[in-house]
Coordinates of C-alpha atoms and ligand atoms in Angstrom, one line a residue:
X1 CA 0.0 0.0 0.0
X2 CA 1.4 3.3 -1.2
X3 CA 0.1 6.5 1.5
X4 CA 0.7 9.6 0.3
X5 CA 0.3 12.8 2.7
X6 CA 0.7 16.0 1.8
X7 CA 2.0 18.4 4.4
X8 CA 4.7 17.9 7.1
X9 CA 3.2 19.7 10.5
X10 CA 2.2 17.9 13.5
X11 CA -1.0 16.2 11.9
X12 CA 1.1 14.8 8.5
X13 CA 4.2 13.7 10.0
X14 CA 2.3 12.4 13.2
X15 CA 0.5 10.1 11.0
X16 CA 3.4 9.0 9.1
X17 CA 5.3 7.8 12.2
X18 CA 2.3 6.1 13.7
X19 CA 1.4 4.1 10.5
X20 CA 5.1 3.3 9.9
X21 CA 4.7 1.3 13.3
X22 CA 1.5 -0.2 12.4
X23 CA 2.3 -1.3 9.0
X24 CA 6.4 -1.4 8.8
X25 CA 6.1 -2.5 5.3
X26 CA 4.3 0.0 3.6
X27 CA 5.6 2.7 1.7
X28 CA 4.6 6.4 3.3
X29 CA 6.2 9.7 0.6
X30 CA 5.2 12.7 2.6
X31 CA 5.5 16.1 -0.3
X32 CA 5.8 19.4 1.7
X33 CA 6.6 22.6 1.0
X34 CA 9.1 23.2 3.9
X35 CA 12.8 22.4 3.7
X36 CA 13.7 22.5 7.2
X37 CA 12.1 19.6 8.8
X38 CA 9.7 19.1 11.2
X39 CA 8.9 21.9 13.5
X40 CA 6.8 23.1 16.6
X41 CA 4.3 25.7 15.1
X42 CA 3.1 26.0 18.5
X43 CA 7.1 27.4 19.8
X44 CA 7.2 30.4 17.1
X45 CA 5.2 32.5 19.1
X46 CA 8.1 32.6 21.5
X47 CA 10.7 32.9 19.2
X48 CA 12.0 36.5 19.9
X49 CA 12.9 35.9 23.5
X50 CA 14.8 32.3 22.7
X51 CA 18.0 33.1 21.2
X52 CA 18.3 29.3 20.2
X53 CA 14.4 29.0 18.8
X54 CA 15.4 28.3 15.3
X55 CA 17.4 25.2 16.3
X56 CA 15.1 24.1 19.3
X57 CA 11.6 24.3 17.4
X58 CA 13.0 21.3 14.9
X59 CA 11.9 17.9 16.4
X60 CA 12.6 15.7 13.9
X61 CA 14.9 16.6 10.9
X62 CA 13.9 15.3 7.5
X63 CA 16.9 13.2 7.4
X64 CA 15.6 11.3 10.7
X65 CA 12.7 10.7 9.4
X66 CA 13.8 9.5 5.8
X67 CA 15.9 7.1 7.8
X68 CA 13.4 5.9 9.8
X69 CA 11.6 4.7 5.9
X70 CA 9.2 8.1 5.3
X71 CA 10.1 9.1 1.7
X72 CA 10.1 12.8 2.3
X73 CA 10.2 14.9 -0.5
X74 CA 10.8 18.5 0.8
X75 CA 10.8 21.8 -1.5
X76 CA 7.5 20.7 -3.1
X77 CA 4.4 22.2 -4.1
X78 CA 1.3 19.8 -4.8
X79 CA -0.2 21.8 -7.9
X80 CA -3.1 19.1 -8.3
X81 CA -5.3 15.9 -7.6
X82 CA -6.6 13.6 -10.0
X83 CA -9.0 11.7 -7.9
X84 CA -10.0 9.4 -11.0
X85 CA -6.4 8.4 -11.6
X86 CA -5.4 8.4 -7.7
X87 CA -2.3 10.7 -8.5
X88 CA -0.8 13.9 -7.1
X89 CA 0.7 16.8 -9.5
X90 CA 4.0 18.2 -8.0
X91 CA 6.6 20.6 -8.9
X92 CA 9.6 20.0 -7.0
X93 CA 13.2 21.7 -8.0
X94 CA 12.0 23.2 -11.1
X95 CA 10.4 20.0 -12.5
X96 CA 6.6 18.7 -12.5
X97 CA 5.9 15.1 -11.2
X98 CA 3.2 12.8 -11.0
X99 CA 2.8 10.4 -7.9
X100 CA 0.4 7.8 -7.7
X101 CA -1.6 6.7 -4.3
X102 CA -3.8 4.2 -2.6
X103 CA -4.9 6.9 -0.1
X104 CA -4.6 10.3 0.5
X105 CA -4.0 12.2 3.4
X106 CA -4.5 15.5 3.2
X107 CA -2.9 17.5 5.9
X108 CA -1.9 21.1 4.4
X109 CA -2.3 23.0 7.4
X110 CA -3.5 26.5 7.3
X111 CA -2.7 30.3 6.5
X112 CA -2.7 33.1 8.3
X113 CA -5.8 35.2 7.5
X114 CA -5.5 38.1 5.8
X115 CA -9.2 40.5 5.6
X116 CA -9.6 41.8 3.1
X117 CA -8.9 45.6 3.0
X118 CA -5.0 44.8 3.8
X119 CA -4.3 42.4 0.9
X120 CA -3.7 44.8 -1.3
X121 CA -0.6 45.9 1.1
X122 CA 1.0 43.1 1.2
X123 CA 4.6 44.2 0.7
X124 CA 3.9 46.5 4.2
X125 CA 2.9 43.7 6.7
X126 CA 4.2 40.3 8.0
X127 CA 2.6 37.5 9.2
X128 CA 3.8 34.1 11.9
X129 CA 2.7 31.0 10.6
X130 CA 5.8 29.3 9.7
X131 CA 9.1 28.6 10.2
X132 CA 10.4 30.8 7.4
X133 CA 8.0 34.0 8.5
X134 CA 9.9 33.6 12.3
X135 CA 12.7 33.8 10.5
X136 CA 12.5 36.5 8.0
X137 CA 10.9 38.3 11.3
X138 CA 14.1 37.8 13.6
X139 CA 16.4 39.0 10.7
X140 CA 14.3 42.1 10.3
X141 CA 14.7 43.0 14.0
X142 CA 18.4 41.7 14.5
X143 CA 18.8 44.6 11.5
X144 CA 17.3 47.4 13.5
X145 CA 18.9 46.2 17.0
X146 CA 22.3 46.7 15.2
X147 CA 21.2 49.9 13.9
X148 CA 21.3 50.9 17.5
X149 CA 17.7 51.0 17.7
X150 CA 14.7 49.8 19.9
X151 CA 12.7 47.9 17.2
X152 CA 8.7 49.7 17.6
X153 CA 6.0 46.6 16.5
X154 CA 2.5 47.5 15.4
X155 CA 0.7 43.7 16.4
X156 CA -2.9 43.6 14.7
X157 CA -5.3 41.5 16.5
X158 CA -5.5 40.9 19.8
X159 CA -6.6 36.8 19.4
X160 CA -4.5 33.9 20.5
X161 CA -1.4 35.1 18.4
X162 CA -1.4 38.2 18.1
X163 CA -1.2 38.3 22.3
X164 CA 1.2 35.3 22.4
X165 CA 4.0 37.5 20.0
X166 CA 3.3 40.8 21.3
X167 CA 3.9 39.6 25.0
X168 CA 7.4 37.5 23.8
X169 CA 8.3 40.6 21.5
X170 CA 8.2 42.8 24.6
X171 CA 9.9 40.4 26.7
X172 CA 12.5 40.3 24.1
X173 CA 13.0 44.0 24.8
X174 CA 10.7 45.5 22.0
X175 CA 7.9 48.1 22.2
X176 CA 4.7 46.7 21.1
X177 CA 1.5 48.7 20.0
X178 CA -1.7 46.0 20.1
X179 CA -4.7 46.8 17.8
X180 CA -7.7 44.8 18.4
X181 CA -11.1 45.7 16.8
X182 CA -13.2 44.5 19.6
X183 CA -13.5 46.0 23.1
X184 CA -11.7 42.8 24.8
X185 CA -8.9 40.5 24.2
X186 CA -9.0 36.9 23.1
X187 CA -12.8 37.0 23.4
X188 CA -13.4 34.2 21.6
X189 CA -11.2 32.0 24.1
X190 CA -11.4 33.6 27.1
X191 CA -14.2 34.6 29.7
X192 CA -14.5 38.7 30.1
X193 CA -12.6 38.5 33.7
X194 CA -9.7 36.4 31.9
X195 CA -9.6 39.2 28.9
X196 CA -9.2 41.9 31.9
X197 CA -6.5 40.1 33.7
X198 CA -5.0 39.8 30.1
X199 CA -5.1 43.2 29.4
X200 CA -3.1 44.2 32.6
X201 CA -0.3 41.3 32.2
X202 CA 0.3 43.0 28.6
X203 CA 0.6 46.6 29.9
X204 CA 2.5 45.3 33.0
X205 CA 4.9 44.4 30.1
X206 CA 5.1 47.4 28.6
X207 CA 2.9 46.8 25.7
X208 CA 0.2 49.5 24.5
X209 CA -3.3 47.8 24.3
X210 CA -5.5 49.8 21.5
X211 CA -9.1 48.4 22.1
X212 CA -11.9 49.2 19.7
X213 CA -9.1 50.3 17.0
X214 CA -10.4 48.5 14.1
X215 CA -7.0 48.9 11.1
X216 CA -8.1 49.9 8.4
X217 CA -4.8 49.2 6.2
X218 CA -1.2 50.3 6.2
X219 CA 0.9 52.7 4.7
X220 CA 5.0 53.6 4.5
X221 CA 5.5 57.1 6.5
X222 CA 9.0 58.3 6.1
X223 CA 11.7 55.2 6.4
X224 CA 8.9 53.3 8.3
X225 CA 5.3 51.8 8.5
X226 CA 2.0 53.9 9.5
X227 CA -1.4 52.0 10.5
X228 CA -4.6 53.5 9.3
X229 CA -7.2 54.1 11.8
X230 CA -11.1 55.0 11.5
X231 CA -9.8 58.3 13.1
X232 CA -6.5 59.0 11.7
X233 CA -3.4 57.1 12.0
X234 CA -0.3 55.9 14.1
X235 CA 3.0 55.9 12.9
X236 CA 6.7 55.3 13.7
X237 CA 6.5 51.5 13.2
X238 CA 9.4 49.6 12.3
X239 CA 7.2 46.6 11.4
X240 CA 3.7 45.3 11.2
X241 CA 2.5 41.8 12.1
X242 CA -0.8 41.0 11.1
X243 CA -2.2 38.1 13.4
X244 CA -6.1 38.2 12.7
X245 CA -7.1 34.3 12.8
X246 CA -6.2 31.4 9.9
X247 CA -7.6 29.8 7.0
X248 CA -7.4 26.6 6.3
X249 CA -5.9 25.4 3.2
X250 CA -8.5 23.7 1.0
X251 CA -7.8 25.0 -2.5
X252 CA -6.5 21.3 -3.7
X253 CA -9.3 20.1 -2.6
X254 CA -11.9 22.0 -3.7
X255 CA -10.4 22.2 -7.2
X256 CA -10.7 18.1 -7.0
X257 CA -14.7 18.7 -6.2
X258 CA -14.0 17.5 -2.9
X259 CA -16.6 19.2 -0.6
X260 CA -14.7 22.4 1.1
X261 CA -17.0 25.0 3.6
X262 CA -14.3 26.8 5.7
X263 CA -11.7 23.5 6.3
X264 CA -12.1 20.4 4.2
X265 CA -15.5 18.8 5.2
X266 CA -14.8 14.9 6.5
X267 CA -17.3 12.5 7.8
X268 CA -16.3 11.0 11.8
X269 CA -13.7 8.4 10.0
X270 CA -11.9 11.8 8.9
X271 CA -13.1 10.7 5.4
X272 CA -13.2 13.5 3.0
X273 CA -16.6 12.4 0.2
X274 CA -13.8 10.3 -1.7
X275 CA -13.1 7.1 0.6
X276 CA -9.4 7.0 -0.6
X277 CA -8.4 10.8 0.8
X278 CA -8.8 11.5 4.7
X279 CA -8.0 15.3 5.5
X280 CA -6.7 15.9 9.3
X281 CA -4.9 18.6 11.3
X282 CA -5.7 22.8 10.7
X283 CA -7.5 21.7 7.5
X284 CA -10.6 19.8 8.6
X285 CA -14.0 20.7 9.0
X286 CA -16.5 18.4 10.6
X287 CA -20.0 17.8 9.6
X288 CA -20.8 20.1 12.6
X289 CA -18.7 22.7 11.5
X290 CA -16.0 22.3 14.3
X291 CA -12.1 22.6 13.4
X292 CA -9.9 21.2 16.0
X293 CA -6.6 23.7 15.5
X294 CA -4.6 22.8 18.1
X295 CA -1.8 20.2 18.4
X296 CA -3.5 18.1 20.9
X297 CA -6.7 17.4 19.3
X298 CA -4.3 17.5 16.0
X299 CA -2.1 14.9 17.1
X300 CA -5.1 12.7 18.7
X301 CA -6.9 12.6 14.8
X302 CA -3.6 11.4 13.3
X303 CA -2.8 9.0 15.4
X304 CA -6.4 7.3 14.8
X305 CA -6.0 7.3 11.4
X306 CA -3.4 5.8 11.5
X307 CA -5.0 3.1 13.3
X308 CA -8.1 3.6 11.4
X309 CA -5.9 2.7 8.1
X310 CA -4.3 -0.2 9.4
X311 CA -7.5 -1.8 10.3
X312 CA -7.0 -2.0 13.6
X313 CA -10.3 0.4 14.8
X314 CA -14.0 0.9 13.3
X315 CA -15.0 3.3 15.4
X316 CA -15.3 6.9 14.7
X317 CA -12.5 9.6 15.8
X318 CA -13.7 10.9 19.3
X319 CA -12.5 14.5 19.8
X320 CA -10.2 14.3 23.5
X321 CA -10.8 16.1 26.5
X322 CA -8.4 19.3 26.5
X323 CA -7.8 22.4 27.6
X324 CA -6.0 25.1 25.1
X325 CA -3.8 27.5 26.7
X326 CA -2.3 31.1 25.5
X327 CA 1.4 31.2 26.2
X328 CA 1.5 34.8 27.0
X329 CA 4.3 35.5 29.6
X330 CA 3.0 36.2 33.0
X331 CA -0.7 35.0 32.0
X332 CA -3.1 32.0 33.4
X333 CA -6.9 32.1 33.0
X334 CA -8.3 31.9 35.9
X335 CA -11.8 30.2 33.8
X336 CA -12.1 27.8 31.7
X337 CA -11.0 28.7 28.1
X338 CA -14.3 28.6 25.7
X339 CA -13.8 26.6 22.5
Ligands
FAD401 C1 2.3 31.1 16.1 C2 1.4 29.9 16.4 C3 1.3 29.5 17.7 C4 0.5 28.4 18.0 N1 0.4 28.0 19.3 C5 -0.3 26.9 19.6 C6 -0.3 26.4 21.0 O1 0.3 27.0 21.9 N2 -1.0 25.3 21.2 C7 -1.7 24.6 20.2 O2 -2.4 23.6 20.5 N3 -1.7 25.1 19.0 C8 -1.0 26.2 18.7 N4 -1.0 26.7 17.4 C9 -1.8 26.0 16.3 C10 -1.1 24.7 15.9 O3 0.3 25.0 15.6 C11 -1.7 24.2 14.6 O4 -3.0 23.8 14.9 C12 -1.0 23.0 14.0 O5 0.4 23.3 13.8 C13 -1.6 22.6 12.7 O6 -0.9 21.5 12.2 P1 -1.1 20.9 10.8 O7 -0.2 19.7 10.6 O8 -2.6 20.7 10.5 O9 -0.7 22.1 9.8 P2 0.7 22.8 9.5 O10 1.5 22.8 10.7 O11 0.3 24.1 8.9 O12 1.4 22.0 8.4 C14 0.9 21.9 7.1 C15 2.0 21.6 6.1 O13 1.5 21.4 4.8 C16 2.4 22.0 3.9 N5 1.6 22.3 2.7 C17 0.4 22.9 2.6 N6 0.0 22.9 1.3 C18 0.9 22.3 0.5 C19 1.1 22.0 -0.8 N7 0.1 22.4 -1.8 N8 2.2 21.4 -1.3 C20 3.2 21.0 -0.4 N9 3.0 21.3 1.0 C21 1.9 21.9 1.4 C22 2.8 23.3 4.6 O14 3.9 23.8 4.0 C23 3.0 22.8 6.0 O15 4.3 22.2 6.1 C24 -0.2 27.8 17.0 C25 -0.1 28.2 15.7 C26 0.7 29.3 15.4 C27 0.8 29.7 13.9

């Protein structure tokens, strides 16, 4: 049996190991964008204070994992499915491929949402969703540090993320301005007496908290970035990060007709409509509309596929009992966080 899986985060590469156990014999080619191996996701929010993040966040090289009898073929982009001929379209190094599967394992993860009225600026803003963006990020600062200056962050949203970096940029020694649209922070997560306590352990670090400052876009003033306000604008930004939610990846499979509402829609069995491709991790949507984007949960789905595809379980995926958690220096929820 041939499994192909496209991605390499927790919920691909998690699968791969686990089947590899189950069924030694089979052959497992995970295609993936990334070059640098397997990486915590979860660690790049804290990887301004961590002078040794970009070594640390790899858990397993690519080279571990080939020689552990994973075919990994890094540096690739999965153009296509062909659902009738069970093959995948790749470019990889310059040159298109065609790989053939028995299943499919769709695990592409998700972007960082982007609304709409910033796209068109988007030579003015960064984002933290991968490895690369960390990086490109600590570069940029490292560049104003040695220019003798005390990089000045703009952080847009005030969600899980966008809380997360602004508290490890300012532990790092950075100012930070937060914008967040809606009167409290994290309200989707947290309880309003959590969002208060919130609130003060960011300004005890030193970061500005803008409530009800809904950005309307971004512009260069002088050598460095402005952020446009209903009511005017604030400038003297060295850099923007833009940390408003994420969006699942489903273009493959929409454009293969599988059925796509916000992640890729899969039955309990994590079964997308064609019984030969499963879709797991960031990507998913359930039939009840729930995506499980954390690495927990994440991890929990790939490891029953796994079984799942070795025949050893019938039963549908059960969701786990857990608790998410911001990693915001200095913060704990005193409540329950609301999922
Ligand atoms: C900054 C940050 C902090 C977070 N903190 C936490 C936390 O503290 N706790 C927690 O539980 N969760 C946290 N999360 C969420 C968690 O990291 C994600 O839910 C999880 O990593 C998703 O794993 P995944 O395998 O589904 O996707 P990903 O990790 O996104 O992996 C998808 C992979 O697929 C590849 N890919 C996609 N499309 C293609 C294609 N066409 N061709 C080739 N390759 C492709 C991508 O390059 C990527 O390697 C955080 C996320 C971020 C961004």
């Amino acid at each position: 049996m041939h499994i192909v899986i496209i991605g390499s985060g927790i919920a691909g590469i998690t699968f791969a190991e686990e089947f590899k156990k189950l069924q030694p014999d089979a052959r497992i080619t995970v295609l993936t964008h990334e070059d640098h191996g397997y990486y915590s996701r979860p660690m790049l929010s804290h990887g301004f204070s961590r002078e040794d993040v970009e070594t640390k966040i790899i858990l397993r090289s690519f080279e571990d994992l080939s020689a552990a009898g994973i075919e990994i073929l890094a540096g690739a982009e999965v153009l296509s499915l062909d659902r009738v001929a069970k093959a995948v379209r790749f470019r990889r190094r310059g040159e298109e491929f065609v790989l053939n599967y028995d299943k499919l394992v769709l695990a592409p993860g998700s972007d960082a949402f982007i609304p709409p009225p910033f796209r068109a600026a988007k030579d003015l803003y960064r984002v933290l969703n991968s490895l690369d963006d960390l990086i490109a990020l600590r570069r940029q600062r490292a560049a104003i540090l040695a220019r003798g200056e005390t990089p000045r962050w703009a952080v847009v949203g005030g969600g899980l993320i966008g809380c997360e970096a602004g508290s490890d940029l300012a532990k790092a020694g950075d100012r930070v301005v937060l914008f967040h649209a809606l009167p409290r922070l994290m309200e989707r997560q947290l309880v309003e007496a959590d969002s208060a306590t919130l609130l003060e352990v960011l300004r005890n670090l030193g970061i500005e908290v803008r409530l009800d400052a809904a950005v309307q876009g971004f512009e260069r003033a002088g050598g460095n970035y402005a952020v446009k306000l209903e009511n005017g604008s604030e400038d003297g930004f060295h850099g923007i990060l833009v940390a408003c939610g994420f969006k699942p990846r489903t273009e493959l499979a929409q454009a293969a007709g599988l059925e796509v509402n916000r992640g890729i829609r899969v039955d309990g069995f994590l079964r997308t409509q064609d019984p030969d491709i499963h879709a797991i991790g960031d990507a998913a949507e359930f039939t009840d509309g729930r995506l499980y984007a954390y690495v927990l949960p994440i991890r929990h789905q790939a490891m029953w596929l796994a079984r799942f595809l070795a025949g050893q379980t019938a039963e549908p995926w059960q969701p786990p009992a857990f608790k998410p958690r911001a990693k915001v220096h200095g913060f704990v929820a005193a409540h329950p966080y609301l999922f």
